[in-house]
Short mmCIF file of C-alpha atoms in Angstrom, two decimals:
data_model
loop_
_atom_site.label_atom_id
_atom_site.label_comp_id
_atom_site.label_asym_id
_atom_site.label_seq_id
_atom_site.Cartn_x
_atom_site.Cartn_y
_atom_site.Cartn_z
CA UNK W 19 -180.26 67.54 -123.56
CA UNK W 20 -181.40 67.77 -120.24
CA UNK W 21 -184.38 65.42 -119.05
CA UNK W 22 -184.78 67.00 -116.23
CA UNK W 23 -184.99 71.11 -115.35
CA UNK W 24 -185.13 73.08 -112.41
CA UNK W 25 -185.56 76.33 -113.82
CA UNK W 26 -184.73 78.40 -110.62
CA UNK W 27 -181.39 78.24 -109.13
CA UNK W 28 -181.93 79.64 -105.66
CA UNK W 29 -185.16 80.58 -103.99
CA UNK W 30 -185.36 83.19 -100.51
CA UNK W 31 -189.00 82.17 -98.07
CA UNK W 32 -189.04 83.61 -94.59
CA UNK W 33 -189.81 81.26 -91.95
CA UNK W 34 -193.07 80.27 -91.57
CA UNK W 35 -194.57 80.91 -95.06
CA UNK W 36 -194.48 78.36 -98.11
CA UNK W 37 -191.90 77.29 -100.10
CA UNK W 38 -192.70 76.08 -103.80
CA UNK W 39 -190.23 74.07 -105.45
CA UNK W 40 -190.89 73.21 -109.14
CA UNK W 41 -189.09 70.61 -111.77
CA UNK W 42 -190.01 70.04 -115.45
CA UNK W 43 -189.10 67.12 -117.50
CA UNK W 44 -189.30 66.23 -121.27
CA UNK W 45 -189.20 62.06 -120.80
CA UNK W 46 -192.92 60.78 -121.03
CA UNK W 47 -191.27 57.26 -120.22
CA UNK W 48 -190.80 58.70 -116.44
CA UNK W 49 -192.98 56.79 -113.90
CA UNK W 50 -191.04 57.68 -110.93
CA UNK W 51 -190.01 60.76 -109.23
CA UNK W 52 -188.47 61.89 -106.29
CA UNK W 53 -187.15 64.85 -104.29
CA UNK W 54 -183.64 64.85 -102.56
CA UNK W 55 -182.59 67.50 -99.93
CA UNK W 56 -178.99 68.19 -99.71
CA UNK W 57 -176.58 69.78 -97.35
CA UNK W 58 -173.29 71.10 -97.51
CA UNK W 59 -170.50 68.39 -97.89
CA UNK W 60 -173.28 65.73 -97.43
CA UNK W 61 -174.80 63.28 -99.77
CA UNK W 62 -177.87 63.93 -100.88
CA UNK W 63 -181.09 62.88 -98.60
CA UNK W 64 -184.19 61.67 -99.76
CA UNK W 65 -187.26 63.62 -98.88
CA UNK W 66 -190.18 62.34 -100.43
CA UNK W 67 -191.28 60.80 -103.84
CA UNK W 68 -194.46 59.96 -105.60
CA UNK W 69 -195.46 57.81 -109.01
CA UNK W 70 -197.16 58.21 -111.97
CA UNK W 71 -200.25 57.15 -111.03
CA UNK W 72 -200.89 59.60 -108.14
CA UNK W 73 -200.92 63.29 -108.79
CA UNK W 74 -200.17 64.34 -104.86
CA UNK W 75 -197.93 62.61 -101.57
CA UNK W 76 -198.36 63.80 -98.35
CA UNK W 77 -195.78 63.75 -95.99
CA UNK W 78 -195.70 66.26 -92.69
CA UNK W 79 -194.77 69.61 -93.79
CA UNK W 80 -193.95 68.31 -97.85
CA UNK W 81 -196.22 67.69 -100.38
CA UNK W 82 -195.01 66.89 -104.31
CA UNK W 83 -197.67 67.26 -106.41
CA UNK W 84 -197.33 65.63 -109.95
CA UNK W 85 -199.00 67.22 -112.85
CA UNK W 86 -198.32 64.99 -115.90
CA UNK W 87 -200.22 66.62 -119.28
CA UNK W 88 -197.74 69.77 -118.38
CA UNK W 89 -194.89 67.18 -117.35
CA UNK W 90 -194.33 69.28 -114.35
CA UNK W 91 -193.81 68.73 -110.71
CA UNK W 92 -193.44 70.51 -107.29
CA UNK W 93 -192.43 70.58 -103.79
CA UNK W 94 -194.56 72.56 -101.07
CA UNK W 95 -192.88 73.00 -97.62
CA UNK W 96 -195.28 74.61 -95.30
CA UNK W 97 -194.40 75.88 -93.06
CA UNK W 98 -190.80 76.24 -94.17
CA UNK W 99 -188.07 76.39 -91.24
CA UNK W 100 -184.62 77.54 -91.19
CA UNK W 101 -182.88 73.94 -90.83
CA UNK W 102 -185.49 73.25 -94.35
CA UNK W 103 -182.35 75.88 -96.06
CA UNK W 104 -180.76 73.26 -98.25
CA UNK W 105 -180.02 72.91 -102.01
CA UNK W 106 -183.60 70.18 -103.11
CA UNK W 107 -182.82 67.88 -106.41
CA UNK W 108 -185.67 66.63 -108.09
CA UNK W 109 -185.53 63.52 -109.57
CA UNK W 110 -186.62 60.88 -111.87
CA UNK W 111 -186.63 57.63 -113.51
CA UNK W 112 -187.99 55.14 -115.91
CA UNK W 113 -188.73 52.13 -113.21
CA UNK W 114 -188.15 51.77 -109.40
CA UNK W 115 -184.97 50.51 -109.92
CA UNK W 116 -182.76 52.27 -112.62
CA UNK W 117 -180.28 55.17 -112.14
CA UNK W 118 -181.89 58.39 -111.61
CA UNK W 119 -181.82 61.32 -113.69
CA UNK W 120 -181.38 64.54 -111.40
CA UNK W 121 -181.75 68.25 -112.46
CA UNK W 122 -179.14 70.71 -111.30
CA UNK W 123 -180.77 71.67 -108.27
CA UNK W 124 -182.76 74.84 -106.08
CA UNK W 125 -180.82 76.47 -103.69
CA UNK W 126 -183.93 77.49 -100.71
CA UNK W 127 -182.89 80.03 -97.95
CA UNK W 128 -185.23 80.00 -95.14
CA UNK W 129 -184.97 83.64 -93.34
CA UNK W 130 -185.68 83.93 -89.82
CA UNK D 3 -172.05 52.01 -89.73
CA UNK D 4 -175.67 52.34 -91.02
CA UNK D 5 -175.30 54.54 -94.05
CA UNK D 6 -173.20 54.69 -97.05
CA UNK D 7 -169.71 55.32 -96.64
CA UNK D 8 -166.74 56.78 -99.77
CA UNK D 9 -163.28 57.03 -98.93
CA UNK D 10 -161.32 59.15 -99.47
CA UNK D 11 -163.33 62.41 -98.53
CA UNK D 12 -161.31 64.59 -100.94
CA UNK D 13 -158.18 63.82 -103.20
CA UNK D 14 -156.15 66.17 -105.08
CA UNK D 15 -154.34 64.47 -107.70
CA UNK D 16 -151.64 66.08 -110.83
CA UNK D 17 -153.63 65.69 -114.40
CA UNK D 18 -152.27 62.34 -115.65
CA UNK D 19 -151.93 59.88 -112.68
CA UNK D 20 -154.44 57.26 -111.99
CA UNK D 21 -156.98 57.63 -108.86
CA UNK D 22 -159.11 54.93 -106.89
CA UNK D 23 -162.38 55.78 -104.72
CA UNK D 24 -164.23 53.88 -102.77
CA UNK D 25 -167.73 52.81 -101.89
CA UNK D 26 -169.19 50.96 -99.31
CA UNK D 27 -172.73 50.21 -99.72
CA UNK D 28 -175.43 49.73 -97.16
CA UNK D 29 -175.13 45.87 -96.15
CA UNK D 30 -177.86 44.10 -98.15
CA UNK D 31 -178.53 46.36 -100.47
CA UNK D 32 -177.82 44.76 -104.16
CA UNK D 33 -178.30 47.84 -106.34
CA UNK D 34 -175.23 50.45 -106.27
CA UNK D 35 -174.75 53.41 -108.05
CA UNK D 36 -172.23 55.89 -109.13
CA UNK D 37 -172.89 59.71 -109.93
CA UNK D 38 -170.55 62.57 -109.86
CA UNK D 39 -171.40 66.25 -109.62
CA UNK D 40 -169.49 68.69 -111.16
CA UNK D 41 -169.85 72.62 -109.85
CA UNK D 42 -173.07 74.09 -110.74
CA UNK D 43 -174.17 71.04 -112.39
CA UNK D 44 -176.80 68.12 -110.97
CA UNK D 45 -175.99 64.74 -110.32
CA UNK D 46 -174.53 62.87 -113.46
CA UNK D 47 -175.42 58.92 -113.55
CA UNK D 48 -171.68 57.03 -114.37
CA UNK D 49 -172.16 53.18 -113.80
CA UNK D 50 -175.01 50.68 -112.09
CA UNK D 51 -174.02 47.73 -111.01
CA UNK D 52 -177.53 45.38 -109.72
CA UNK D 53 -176.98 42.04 -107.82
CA UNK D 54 -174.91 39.15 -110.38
CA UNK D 55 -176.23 40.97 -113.39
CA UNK D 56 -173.43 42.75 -115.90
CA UNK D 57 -173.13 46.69 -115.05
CA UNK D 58 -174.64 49.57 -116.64
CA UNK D 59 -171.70 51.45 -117.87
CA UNK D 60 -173.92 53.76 -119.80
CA UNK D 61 -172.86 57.05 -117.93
CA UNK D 62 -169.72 56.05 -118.23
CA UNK D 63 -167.84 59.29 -120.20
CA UNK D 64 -164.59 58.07 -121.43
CA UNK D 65 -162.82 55.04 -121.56
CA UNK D 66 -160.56 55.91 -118.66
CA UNK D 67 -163.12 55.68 -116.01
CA UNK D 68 -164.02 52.15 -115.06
CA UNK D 69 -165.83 50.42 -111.65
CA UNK D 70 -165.89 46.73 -110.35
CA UNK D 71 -168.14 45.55 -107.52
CA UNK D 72 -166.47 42.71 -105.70
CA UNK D 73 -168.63 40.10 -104.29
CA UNK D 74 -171.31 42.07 -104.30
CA UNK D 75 -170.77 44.91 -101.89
CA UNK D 76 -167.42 47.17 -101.67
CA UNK D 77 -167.32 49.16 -105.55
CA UNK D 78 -163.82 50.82 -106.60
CA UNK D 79 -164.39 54.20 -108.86
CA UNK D 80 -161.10 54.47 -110.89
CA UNK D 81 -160.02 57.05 -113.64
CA UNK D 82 -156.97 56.69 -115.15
CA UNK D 83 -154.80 59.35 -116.44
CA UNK D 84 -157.18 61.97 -115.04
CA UNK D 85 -157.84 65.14 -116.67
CA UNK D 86 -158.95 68.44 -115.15
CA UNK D 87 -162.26 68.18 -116.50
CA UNK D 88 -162.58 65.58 -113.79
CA UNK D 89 -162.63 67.22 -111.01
CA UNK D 90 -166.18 67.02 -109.61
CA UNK D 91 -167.91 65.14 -106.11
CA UNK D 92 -167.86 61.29 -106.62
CA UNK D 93 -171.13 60.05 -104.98
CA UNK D 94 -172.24 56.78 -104.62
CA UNK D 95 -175.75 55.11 -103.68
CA UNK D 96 -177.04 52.14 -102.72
CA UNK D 97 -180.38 50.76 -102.28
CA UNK D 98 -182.56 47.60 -102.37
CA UNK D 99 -184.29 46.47 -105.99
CA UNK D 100 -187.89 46.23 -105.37
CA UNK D 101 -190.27 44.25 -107.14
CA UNK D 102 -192.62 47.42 -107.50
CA UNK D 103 -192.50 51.12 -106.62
CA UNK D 104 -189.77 53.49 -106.09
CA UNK D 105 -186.39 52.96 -104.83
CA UNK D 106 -184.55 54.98 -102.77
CA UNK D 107 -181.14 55.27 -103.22
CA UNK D 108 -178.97 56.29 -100.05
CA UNK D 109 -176.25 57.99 -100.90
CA UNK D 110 -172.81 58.32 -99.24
CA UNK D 111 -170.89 62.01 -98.23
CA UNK D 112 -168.94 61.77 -101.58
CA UNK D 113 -165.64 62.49 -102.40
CA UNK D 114 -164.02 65.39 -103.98
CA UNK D 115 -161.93 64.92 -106.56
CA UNK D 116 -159.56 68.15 -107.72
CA UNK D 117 -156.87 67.63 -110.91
CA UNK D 118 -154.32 69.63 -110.43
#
């Protein structure tokens, strides 16, 4: 039973336009949720993350917006950049301080 | 260093023997975690260990895979008699506990694990 779905594997932008990101999840008991970026033969990165309580975070070129009735979420990049080409994890959990529970990940490909 | 560090970076291993990985957390961060990520699949929660309290083993999916966390910092990953299904990226995170709000876990590179 997964928790937490990202329903698109792999996603192609060119450079310069938007890149839309979206996660579902089926736990109403998430408060917390966050988006990691993740590189070949790295560890994941954290990117950015917002709560319950908001429905939109801000941060430079990434906004998550956070729509809870439809227990969906998204990532914007704009403008999107090659070095943005990554494989993005959303995330979740319960509380700020419990083990997350990740979907399987979108592959994005930033064309020049 | 700063960040996270796992050792070893890969380890191929014959189905059956016993393997140990390692995970050095971010110094003063009390909260460590262990996923692992198998191909094509997202990051699977194994074991949380937080401060003194007792571990949550939850994740844990068979008997042969235990952790320990000694005095609060270094953690030890081991699977005994491993099995092929086990091959999959070990990652481990670490990160403060905060009294409110969301916190982010830093991981480490990982290490590959591949049962021969």
């Amino acid at each position: 039973d997964q928790q937490v779905k990202q329903n698109s594997p792999s996603l192609s932008v060119q450079e310069g336009r938007i890149s839309i990101l979206n996660c579902d999840y089926t736990n109403s008991m998430f408060d917390y949720f966050l988006w990691y970026k993740k590189y070949p033969a790295e560890g994941p990165t954290f990117l950015i993350s917002i709560s319950s309580i908001k429905d939109k975070n801000e941060d430079g070129r990434f906004t998550v917006f956070l729509n809870k009735s439809a227990k969906h979420l998204s990532l914007h990049i704009v403008p999107s950049q090659p070095g943005d080409s990554a494989v993005y994890f959303c995330a979740a959990s319960d509380s700020g301080n419990t083990p997350l529970v990740f979907g399987k990940g979108t592959r994005l490909s930033v064309i020049a | 260093g700063a960040g996270v560090s796992q050792s070893p970076s890969n380890k191929v291993t014959e189905k059956g023997k016993d393997v140990e990985l390692r995970c050095d957390p971010i110094s003063g961060h009390t909260a460590l975690y262990w996923y692992r990520q198998s191909l094509g699949q997202g990051l699977e929660f194994l074991i949380y260990f937080q401060g003194n309290s007792a571990p949550d083993k939850s994740g844990l999916p068979s008997d042969r895979f235990s952790a320990e966390r000694t005095g609060g910092s270094v953690s030890t990953l081991t699977i005994q008699r491993t099995q092929q299904e086990d091959s999959a990226v070990y990652l481990c995170a670490s990160s403060l506990v905060l009294l409110a709000g969301v916190n982010e876990q830093f991981f480490g590179p990982g290490t590959r694990l591949t049962v021969l």
